[in-house]
Amino acid sequence: MRFFRLLALCMVCCLLAVCYGCSGPNKESAIDIIEETEKPVFLMIPKEMSNPYMLKMFEGFAAACSEFGAIPRYGAVEVNTAQAQIELISQAVADGDVSVIALAANDADELETSLKAAMEAGIQILSLDSAVNKNSRMVHIQQAGPEIIGRALVQATQIMTDGEAVVGLISTTPYATNQNLWISWMLRELDDYPEKYQNFRLLPVVYGDDLPEKSKGVTLALLEEHPDLTAIITPSVVSMLAVGQVLREQNSDIIFTGLGLPSEIATFIEDGSCPWMYLWNPFDIGYLAAWTSQALHTGEITGREGDYFAAGRLGQRVVANGADGGTEVLLGDPIKFDRTNIDEWRLVY
Ligand code: RAM
């Protein structure tokens, strides 16, 4: 009897690993397997599974799970669409073995029906990086104030171009909540100070879909279609690298800035093509999301304003009201990366 129970548990573990492409348990003894299966499963659904930023978030997510004892699982999202995420959410509900879903949304509203069904099935739902609407979540993990990020990117470009700016803007997909929010603050900065930005011409947004080749393609198209281009802004780690590579290949003296990974953009900061850029710590976003998942799972918080909880090495965190009418937990301020600190940060992430 005991043998068959163990055999069944082993089969479940193997199946989970295959279904979700996740870091499932890999223990040797039967006791370990039983203990592992008693732990709650916390599923992190990325925008798209191969995005290096999403992978770093998951590393932080998994590290926190090992601190408090949950099984971290990474959702195998092959294309960054809402539909691909809906399929994983429905699967998690059908399987009935997931306690928490933390997802970086590919669309604010499209996931509502499936996330509500998941909440009705008893799964705790939070978003991280890119929010779902307030009805579709219990809380959102906000990397840094969207206003600070959006305004900082325009202000930086103004300084970098001495105010003579013809600027290409490369986003991810047209439906990404986080990029759209940052872009809305970029436009607000331009609107608020018309005199300051009288020679700042922002071109219509183009989309690299967070894919390296597509991002390179739209960068090349910007260069061809706008010979007077002086700068490119891109709030995506994937297109930051793509833009840097294309400008270098083309021997272009156009400058670029945005949100990039220090390890990938360091050489462009050194050669001056990206004078400086911003980001926060993606490991910490995942780590904070996992601790928030745990607080929801244990019932310590429900995601209401004023809830607070311990988030491991990040200390006590408080749930606050967000601008979208839902609640959020803020990680902190964005970090500026330039020649003075890039050597230190390129080794971190
Ligand atoms: C991209 C993703 C992610 C964003 C980072 C800066 O990889 O779109 O959502 O936060 O860039």
Short mmCIF file of C-alpha atoms and ligand atoms in Angstrom, two decimals:
data_model
loop_
_atom_site.label_atom_id
_atom_site.label_comp_id
_atom_site.label_asym_id
_atom_site.label_seq_id
_atom_site.Cartn_x
_atom_site.Cartn_y
_atom_site.Cartn_z
CA MET A 1 0.00 0.00 0.00
CA ARG A 2 2.77 2.37 1.12
CA PHE A 3 4.72 1.46 -2.02
CA PHE A 4 1.81 2.37 -4.29
CA ARG A 5 1.27 5.64 -2.45
CA LEU A 6 4.91 6.55 -2.94
CA LEU A 7 4.76 5.49 -6.56
CA ALA A 8 1.74 7.73 -7.10
CA LEU A 9 3.51 10.65 -5.42
CA CYS A 10 6.57 10.14 -7.62
CA MET A 11 4.40 10.14 -10.72
CA VAL A 12 2.68 13.36 -9.64
CA CYS A 13 6.04 15.06 -9.07
CA CYS A 14 7.31 14.01 -12.51
CA LEU A 15 4.10 15.13 -14.17
CA LEU A 16 4.24 18.55 -12.53
CA ALA A 17 7.79 19.08 -13.69
CA VAL A 18 6.85 18.19 -17.27
CA CYS A 19 3.60 20.18 -17.34
CA TYR A 20 4.98 23.43 -16.08
CA GLY A 21 8.66 23.20 -17.08
CA CYS A 22 9.32 23.97 -13.45
CA SER A 23 11.81 23.43 -10.72
CA GLY A 24 10.00 20.53 -9.10
CA PRO A 25 11.36 18.52 -6.20
CA ASN A 26 14.41 16.39 -6.88
CA LYS A 27 14.88 14.53 -3.64
CA GLU A 28 16.13 11.06 -3.13
CA SER A 29 14.38 9.51 -0.18
CA ALA A 30 10.72 8.54 0.15
CA ILE A 31 10.33 10.69 3.27
CA ASP A 32 11.66 13.69 1.40
CA ILE A 33 9.13 13.12 -1.38
CA ILE A 34 6.25 13.03 1.11
CA GLU A 35 7.51 16.20 2.80
CA GLU A 36 7.87 17.95 -0.54
CA THR A 37 4.36 17.09 -1.64
CA GLU A 38 3.00 18.48 1.63
CA LYS A 39 4.47 21.88 0.84
CA PRO A 40 2.23 24.38 -0.99
CA VAL A 41 2.97 25.04 -4.65
CA PHE A 42 3.51 28.70 -5.60
CA LEU A 43 3.27 29.24 -9.35
CA MET A 44 4.94 32.24 -10.96
CA ILE A 45 3.64 32.94 -14.46
CA PRO A 46 6.04 35.12 -16.48
CA LYS A 47 5.13 37.29 -19.45
CA GLU A 48 7.21 34.89 -21.51
CA MET A 49 9.45 32.14 -20.17
CA SER A 50 12.79 32.93 -21.87
CA ASN A 51 12.85 36.66 -21.04
CA PRO A 52 16.05 37.09 -18.91
CA TYR A 53 14.27 39.57 -16.65
CA MET A 54 11.49 37.07 -15.91
CA LEU A 55 14.07 34.35 -15.20
CA LYS A 56 15.82 36.60 -12.68
CA MET A 57 12.51 37.38 -11.00
CA PHE A 58 11.88 33.65 -10.72
CA GLU A 59 15.31 33.09 -9.17
CA GLY A 60 14.37 35.52 -6.39
CA PHE A 61 10.91 33.94 -6.13
CA ALA A 62 12.42 30.46 -5.75
CA ALA A 63 15.00 31.67 -3.21
CA ALA A 64 12.25 33.05 -0.95
CA CYS A 65 10.19 29.84 -1.35
CA SER A 66 13.13 27.81 -0.08
CA GLU A 67 13.38 30.11 2.97
CA PHE A 68 9.80 29.51 4.14
CA GLY A 69 9.16 26.11 2.56
CA ALA A 70 7.04 26.20 -0.59
CA ILE A 71 7.54 24.57 -3.98
CA PRO A 72 8.26 27.27 -6.58
CA ARG A 73 6.98 26.56 -10.06
CA TYR A 74 7.69 28.53 -13.26
CA GLY A 75 4.91 28.73 -15.82
CA ALA A 76 5.99 27.70 -19.31
CA VAL A 77 4.58 30.67 -21.23
CA GLU A 78 5.87 30.36 -24.78
CA VAL A 79 4.40 33.57 -26.24
CA ASN A 80 3.72 36.79 -24.37
CA THR A 81 -0.05 36.82 -24.84
CA ALA A 82 -2.93 36.84 -22.38
CA GLN A 83 -4.23 33.64 -23.98
CA ALA A 84 -1.05 31.71 -23.18
CA GLN A 85 -1.36 32.80 -19.55
CA ILE A 86 -5.08 31.96 -19.39
CA GLU A 87 -4.27 28.39 -20.44
CA LEU A 88 -1.82 27.99 -17.55
CA ILE A 89 -4.24 29.52 -15.04
CA SER A 90 -7.03 27.17 -16.18
CA GLN A 91 -4.67 24.22 -15.96
CA ALA A 92 -3.66 25.16 -12.41
CA VAL A 93 -7.35 25.38 -11.41
CA ALA A 94 -8.11 22.03 -13.05
CA ASP A 95 -5.12 20.32 -11.42
CA GLY A 96 -6.05 21.72 -8.02
CA ASP A 97 -2.52 21.57 -6.65
CA VAL A 98 -1.51 25.24 -6.78
CA SER A 99 -1.98 27.47 -3.71
CA VAL A 100 -0.80 30.80 -5.12
CA ILE A 101 -0.37 32.29 -8.59
CA ALA A 102 1.88 35.34 -9.02
CA LEU A 103 1.82 36.59 -12.59
CA ALA A 104 3.36 39.32 -14.74
CA ALA A 105 0.35 40.20 -16.83
CA ASN A 106 0.33 40.36 -20.61
CA ASP A 107 -2.95 42.28 -20.43
CA ALA A 108 -4.68 44.14 -17.58
CA ASP A 109 -8.25 43.03 -18.29
CA GLU A 110 -8.20 39.90 -20.48
CA LEU A 111 -7.23 37.64 -17.60
CA GLU A 112 -10.08 38.71 -15.33
CA THR A 113 -12.46 35.80 -15.95
CA SER A 114 -9.84 33.12 -15.48
CA LEU A 115 -8.26 34.80 -12.45
CA LYS A 116 -11.66 35.23 -10.80
CA ALA A 117 -12.32 31.52 -11.38
CA ALA A 118 -8.94 30.75 -9.79
CA MET A 119 -9.76 32.90 -6.74
CA GLU A 120 -13.14 31.16 -6.43
CA ALA A 121 -11.26 27.86 -6.46
CA GLY A 122 -9.27 29.06 -3.44
CA ILE A 123 -6.07 30.13 -5.18
CA GLN A 124 -4.46 33.36 -3.91
CA ILE A 125 -3.73 35.73 -6.80
CA LEU A 126 -1.20 38.51 -7.04
CA SER A 127 0.46 40.26 -9.94
CA LEU A 128 4.08 41.37 -10.11
CA ASP A 129 5.96 43.58 -12.59
CA SER A 130 2.92 44.12 -14.85
CA ALA A 131 -0.44 44.44 -13.09
CA VAL A 132 -3.83 42.89 -13.76
CA ASN A 133 -6.82 45.10 -12.98
CA LYS A 134 -7.95 45.50 -9.37
CA ASN A 135 -10.78 42.96 -9.70
CA SER A 136 -8.41 40.25 -10.87
CA ARG A 137 -5.94 40.24 -7.98
CA MET A 138 -5.56 40.52 -4.26
CA VAL A 139 -2.48 42.73 -4.45
CA HIS A 140 0.17 43.87 -6.95
CA ILE A 141 3.95 43.96 -6.43
CA GLN A 142 5.11 47.32 -7.79
CA GLN A 143 8.78 47.58 -8.70
CA ALA A 144 9.03 51.38 -8.35
CA GLY A 145 6.72 54.37 -8.72
CA PRO A 146 5.49 54.47 -12.35
CA GLU A 147 5.53 58.28 -12.34
CA ILE A 148 9.18 58.42 -11.28
CA ILE A 149 10.14 55.93 -13.99
CA GLY A 150 8.23 57.62 -16.84
CA ARG A 151 9.36 61.13 -16.00
CA ALA A 152 12.98 60.05 -15.42
CA LEU A 153 13.28 58.53 -18.89
CA VAL A 154 12.16 61.74 -20.62
CA GLN A 155 14.26 63.96 -18.37
CA ALA A 156 17.32 61.80 -19.01
CA THR A 157 16.86 61.93 -22.78
CA GLN A 158 16.44 65.70 -22.68
CA ILE A 159 19.80 66.05 -20.92
CA MET A 160 21.55 63.47 -23.09
CA THR A 161 20.50 65.23 -26.31
CA ASP A 162 20.92 68.81 -25.04
CA GLY A 163 17.24 69.34 -25.72
CA GLU A 164 17.50 68.64 -29.48
CA ALA A 165 15.65 65.37 -29.32
CA VAL A 166 14.02 63.35 -32.08
CA VAL A 167 13.17 60.26 -30.10
CA GLY A 168 12.12 56.75 -31.05
CA LEU A 169 10.19 54.85 -28.40
CA ILE A 170 10.30 51.04 -28.47
CA SER A 171 7.86 49.31 -26.15
CA THR A 172 7.08 45.62 -25.66
CA THR A 173 3.52 44.68 -26.70
CA PRO A 174 0.62 47.15 -27.03
CA TYR A 175 -1.15 45.49 -24.06
CA ALA A 176 1.61 45.40 -21.42
CA THR A 177 0.27 47.22 -18.36
CA ASN A 178 3.63 48.27 -16.98
CA GLN A 179 5.08 49.67 -20.22
CA ASN A 180 1.81 51.47 -21.03
CA LEU A 181 1.76 53.05 -17.60
CA TRP A 182 5.36 54.24 -17.88
CA ILE A 183 4.67 55.64 -21.35
CA SER A 184 1.63 57.53 -20.06
CA TRP A 185 3.92 59.23 -17.51
CA MET A 186 6.47 60.02 -20.22
CA LEU A 187 3.74 61.81 -22.19
CA ARG A 188 2.57 63.58 -19.05
CA GLU A 189 6.11 64.89 -18.45
CA LEU A 190 6.18 66.35 -21.98
CA ASP A 191 2.71 67.87 -21.55
CA ASP A 192 3.48 69.38 -18.16
CA TYR A 193 6.52 71.34 -19.39
CA PRO A 194 5.85 72.40 -23.01
CA GLU A 195 8.50 75.11 -22.98
CA LYS A 196 11.22 72.92 -21.59
CA TYR A 197 10.46 70.28 -24.19
CA GLN A 198 9.73 72.52 -27.18
CA ASN A 199 12.46 70.83 -29.24
CA PHE A 200 11.71 67.34 -27.99
CA ARG A 201 9.89 65.32 -30.66
CA LEU A 202 8.66 61.94 -29.51
CA LEU A 203 7.85 59.62 -32.43
CA PRO A 204 4.88 57.22 -32.28
CA VAL A 205 5.51 54.12 -30.18
CA VAL A 206 6.73 50.99 -31.98
CA TYR A 207 6.65 47.49 -30.52
CA GLY A 208 9.48 44.97 -30.21
CA ASP A 209 7.23 42.48 -28.37
CA ASP A 210 10.02 41.82 -25.83
CA LEU A 211 11.66 39.67 -28.53
CA PRO A 212 15.33 40.18 -29.50
CA GLU A 213 14.96 39.85 -33.28
CA LYS A 214 11.77 41.86 -33.54
CA SER A 215 13.33 44.59 -31.37
CA LYS A 216 16.35 44.71 -33.67
CA GLY A 217 14.04 44.95 -36.67
CA VAL A 218 12.10 47.93 -35.29
CA THR A 219 15.36 49.65 -34.30
CA LEU A 220 16.67 49.31 -37.86
CA ALA A 221 13.35 50.60 -39.22
CA LEU A 222 13.56 53.67 -36.93
CA LEU A 223 17.07 54.43 -38.20
CA GLU A 224 16.01 54.08 -41.82
CA GLU A 225 12.75 56.01 -41.55
CA HIS A 226 14.08 58.86 -39.40
CA PRO A 227 17.52 60.04 -40.51
CA ASP A 228 17.23 62.91 -38.00
CA LEU A 229 16.77 60.52 -35.04
CA THR A 230 18.94 61.52 -32.06
CA ALA A 231 17.80 59.12 -29.32
CA ILE A 232 15.90 55.93 -28.55
CA ILE A 233 14.09 55.18 -25.29
CA THR A 234 13.06 51.64 -24.50
CA PRO A 235 11.46 50.48 -21.24
CA SER A 236 12.27 46.80 -21.83
CA VAL A 237 15.41 44.86 -20.95
CA VAL A 238 15.06 42.80 -24.13
CA SER A 239 14.95 45.74 -26.51
CA MET A 240 17.59 47.67 -24.52
CA LEU A 241 20.14 45.03 -25.50
CA ALA A 242 18.80 44.81 -29.06
CA VAL A 243 19.00 48.60 -29.55
CA GLY A 244 22.56 48.72 -28.19
CA GLN A 245 23.64 45.92 -30.51
CA VAL A 246 22.05 47.47 -33.61
CA LEU A 247 23.49 50.94 -32.92
CA ARG A 248 26.93 49.41 -32.47
CA GLU A 249 26.65 47.31 -35.65
CA GLN A 250 25.51 50.39 -37.58
CA ASN A 251 28.25 52.59 -36.13
CA SER A 252 25.53 55.00 -35.15
CA ASP A 253 26.07 57.95 -32.82
CA ILE A 254 22.44 57.92 -31.65
CA ILE A 255 22.19 57.56 -27.89
CA PHE A 256 19.76 55.30 -26.05
CA THR A 257 18.39 54.88 -22.57
CA GLY A 258 15.65 52.97 -20.80
CA LEU A 259 15.33 50.05 -18.41
CA GLY A 260 18.11 47.51 -18.89
CA LEU A 261 20.02 44.79 -17.10
CA PRO A 262 23.41 46.13 -15.93
CA SER A 263 25.17 42.90 -16.98
CA GLU A 264 23.87 43.31 -20.56
CA ILE A 265 24.20 47.09 -20.96
CA ALA A 266 27.53 47.69 -19.17
CA THR A 267 29.59 47.84 -22.38
CA PHE A 268 27.22 50.45 -23.85
CA ILE A 269 27.46 52.57 -20.71
CA GLU A 270 31.23 52.32 -20.95
CA ASP A 271 31.34 53.41 -24.62
CA GLY A 272 28.86 56.24 -23.96
CA SER A 273 26.11 55.12 -26.35
CA CYS A 274 23.90 54.66 -23.27
CA PRO A 275 25.06 57.42 -20.90
CA TRP A 276 22.86 56.07 -18.13
CA MET A 277 19.74 53.97 -17.58
CA TYR A 278 17.50 52.77 -14.80
CA LEU A 279 16.18 49.55 -13.29
CA TRP A 280 15.53 47.95 -9.91
CA ASN A 281 16.53 44.55 -8.66
CA PRO A 282 14.51 41.86 -10.51
CA PHE A 283 15.56 39.18 -7.97
CA ASP A 284 14.03 41.33 -5.24
CA ILE A 285 10.75 41.70 -7.12
CA GLY A 286 10.44 37.91 -7.30
CA TYR A 287 11.61 37.54 -3.70
CA LEU A 288 9.06 40.10 -2.45
CA ALA A 289 6.30 38.48 -4.53
CA ALA A 290 7.02 35.08 -2.98
CA TRP A 291 6.95 36.45 0.58
CA THR A 292 3.68 38.24 -0.25
CA SER A 293 2.36 34.94 -1.63
CA GLN A 294 3.25 33.27 1.65
CA ALA A 295 1.51 35.98 3.69
CA LEU A 296 -1.64 35.54 1.55
CA HIS A 297 -1.40 31.76 1.75
CA THR A 298 -1.13 31.68 5.55
CA GLY A 299 -3.92 34.25 5.93
CA GLU A 300 -1.57 36.76 7.55
CA ILE A 301 -2.78 39.31 4.98
CA THR A 302 -5.70 39.50 2.57
CA GLY A 303 -4.21 42.23 0.38
CA ARG A 304 -6.16 45.07 2.00
CA GLU A 305 -4.63 48.51 2.51
CA GLY A 306 -2.74 48.65 5.81
CA ASP A 307 -1.93 44.93 5.90
CA TYR A 308 1.70 44.34 6.78
CA PHE A 309 3.96 41.31 6.85
CA ALA A 310 7.59 40.21 7.13
CA ALA A 311 9.31 39.79 3.75
CA GLY A 312 12.48 37.92 4.74
CA ARG A 313 15.66 39.95 4.18
CA LEU A 314 13.56 42.84 2.75
CA GLY A 315 12.04 43.44 6.18
CA GLN A 316 8.50 44.49 6.99
CA ARG A 317 6.33 45.55 4.05
CA VAL A 318 3.00 47.35 3.99
CA VAL A 319 0.11 47.01 1.55
CA ALA A 320 -0.88 50.45 0.20
CA ASN A 321 -3.47 51.81 -2.20
CA GLY A 322 -2.31 51.86 -5.83
CA ALA A 323 -3.20 54.40 -8.52
CA ASP A 324 -5.42 51.87 -10.33
CA GLY A 325 -7.82 51.53 -7.37
CA GLY A 326 -6.36 48.21 -6.24
CA THR A 327 -3.66 47.66 -3.63
CA GLU A 328 0.07 47.18 -4.04
CA VAL A 329 3.33 46.53 -2.24
CA LEU A 330 6.16 48.78 -3.38
CA LEU A 331 9.73 47.50 -3.71
CA GLY A 332 11.45 50.91 -3.73
CA ASP A 333 13.04 53.56 -5.93
CA PRO A 334 14.58 52.79 -9.31
CA ILE A 335 18.38 52.61 -9.43
CA LYS A 336 20.33 54.80 -11.85
CA PHE A 337 23.20 52.99 -13.56
CA ASP A 338 26.04 55.02 -15.07
CA ARG A 339 29.83 54.88 -15.33
CA THR A 340 30.22 55.44 -11.61
CA ASN A 341 28.48 52.26 -10.49
CA ILE A 342 28.07 49.96 -13.50
CA ASP A 343 31.16 47.86 -12.73
CA GLU A 344 29.71 46.94 -9.39
CA TRP A 345 26.16 46.22 -10.65
CA ARG A 346 27.10 44.31 -13.82
CA LEU A 347 28.23 41.47 -11.56
CA VAL A 348 24.94 41.38 -9.66
CA TYR A 349 22.31 41.01 -12.41
C1 RAM B 1 11.01 43.57 -19.90
C2 RAM B 1 9.68 43.18 -19.42
C3 RAM B 1 9.37 43.56 -18.00
C4 RAM B 1 9.95 44.90 -17.65
C5 RAM B 1 11.41 44.93 -17.92
C6 RAM B 1 12.03 46.28 -17.60
O1 RAM B 1 11.82 42.50 -19.90
O2 RAM B 1 8.72 43.70 -20.27
O3 RAM B 1 7.99 43.56 -17.82
O4 RAM B 1 9.72 45.21 -16.30
O5 RAM B 1 11.61 44.70 -19.31
#
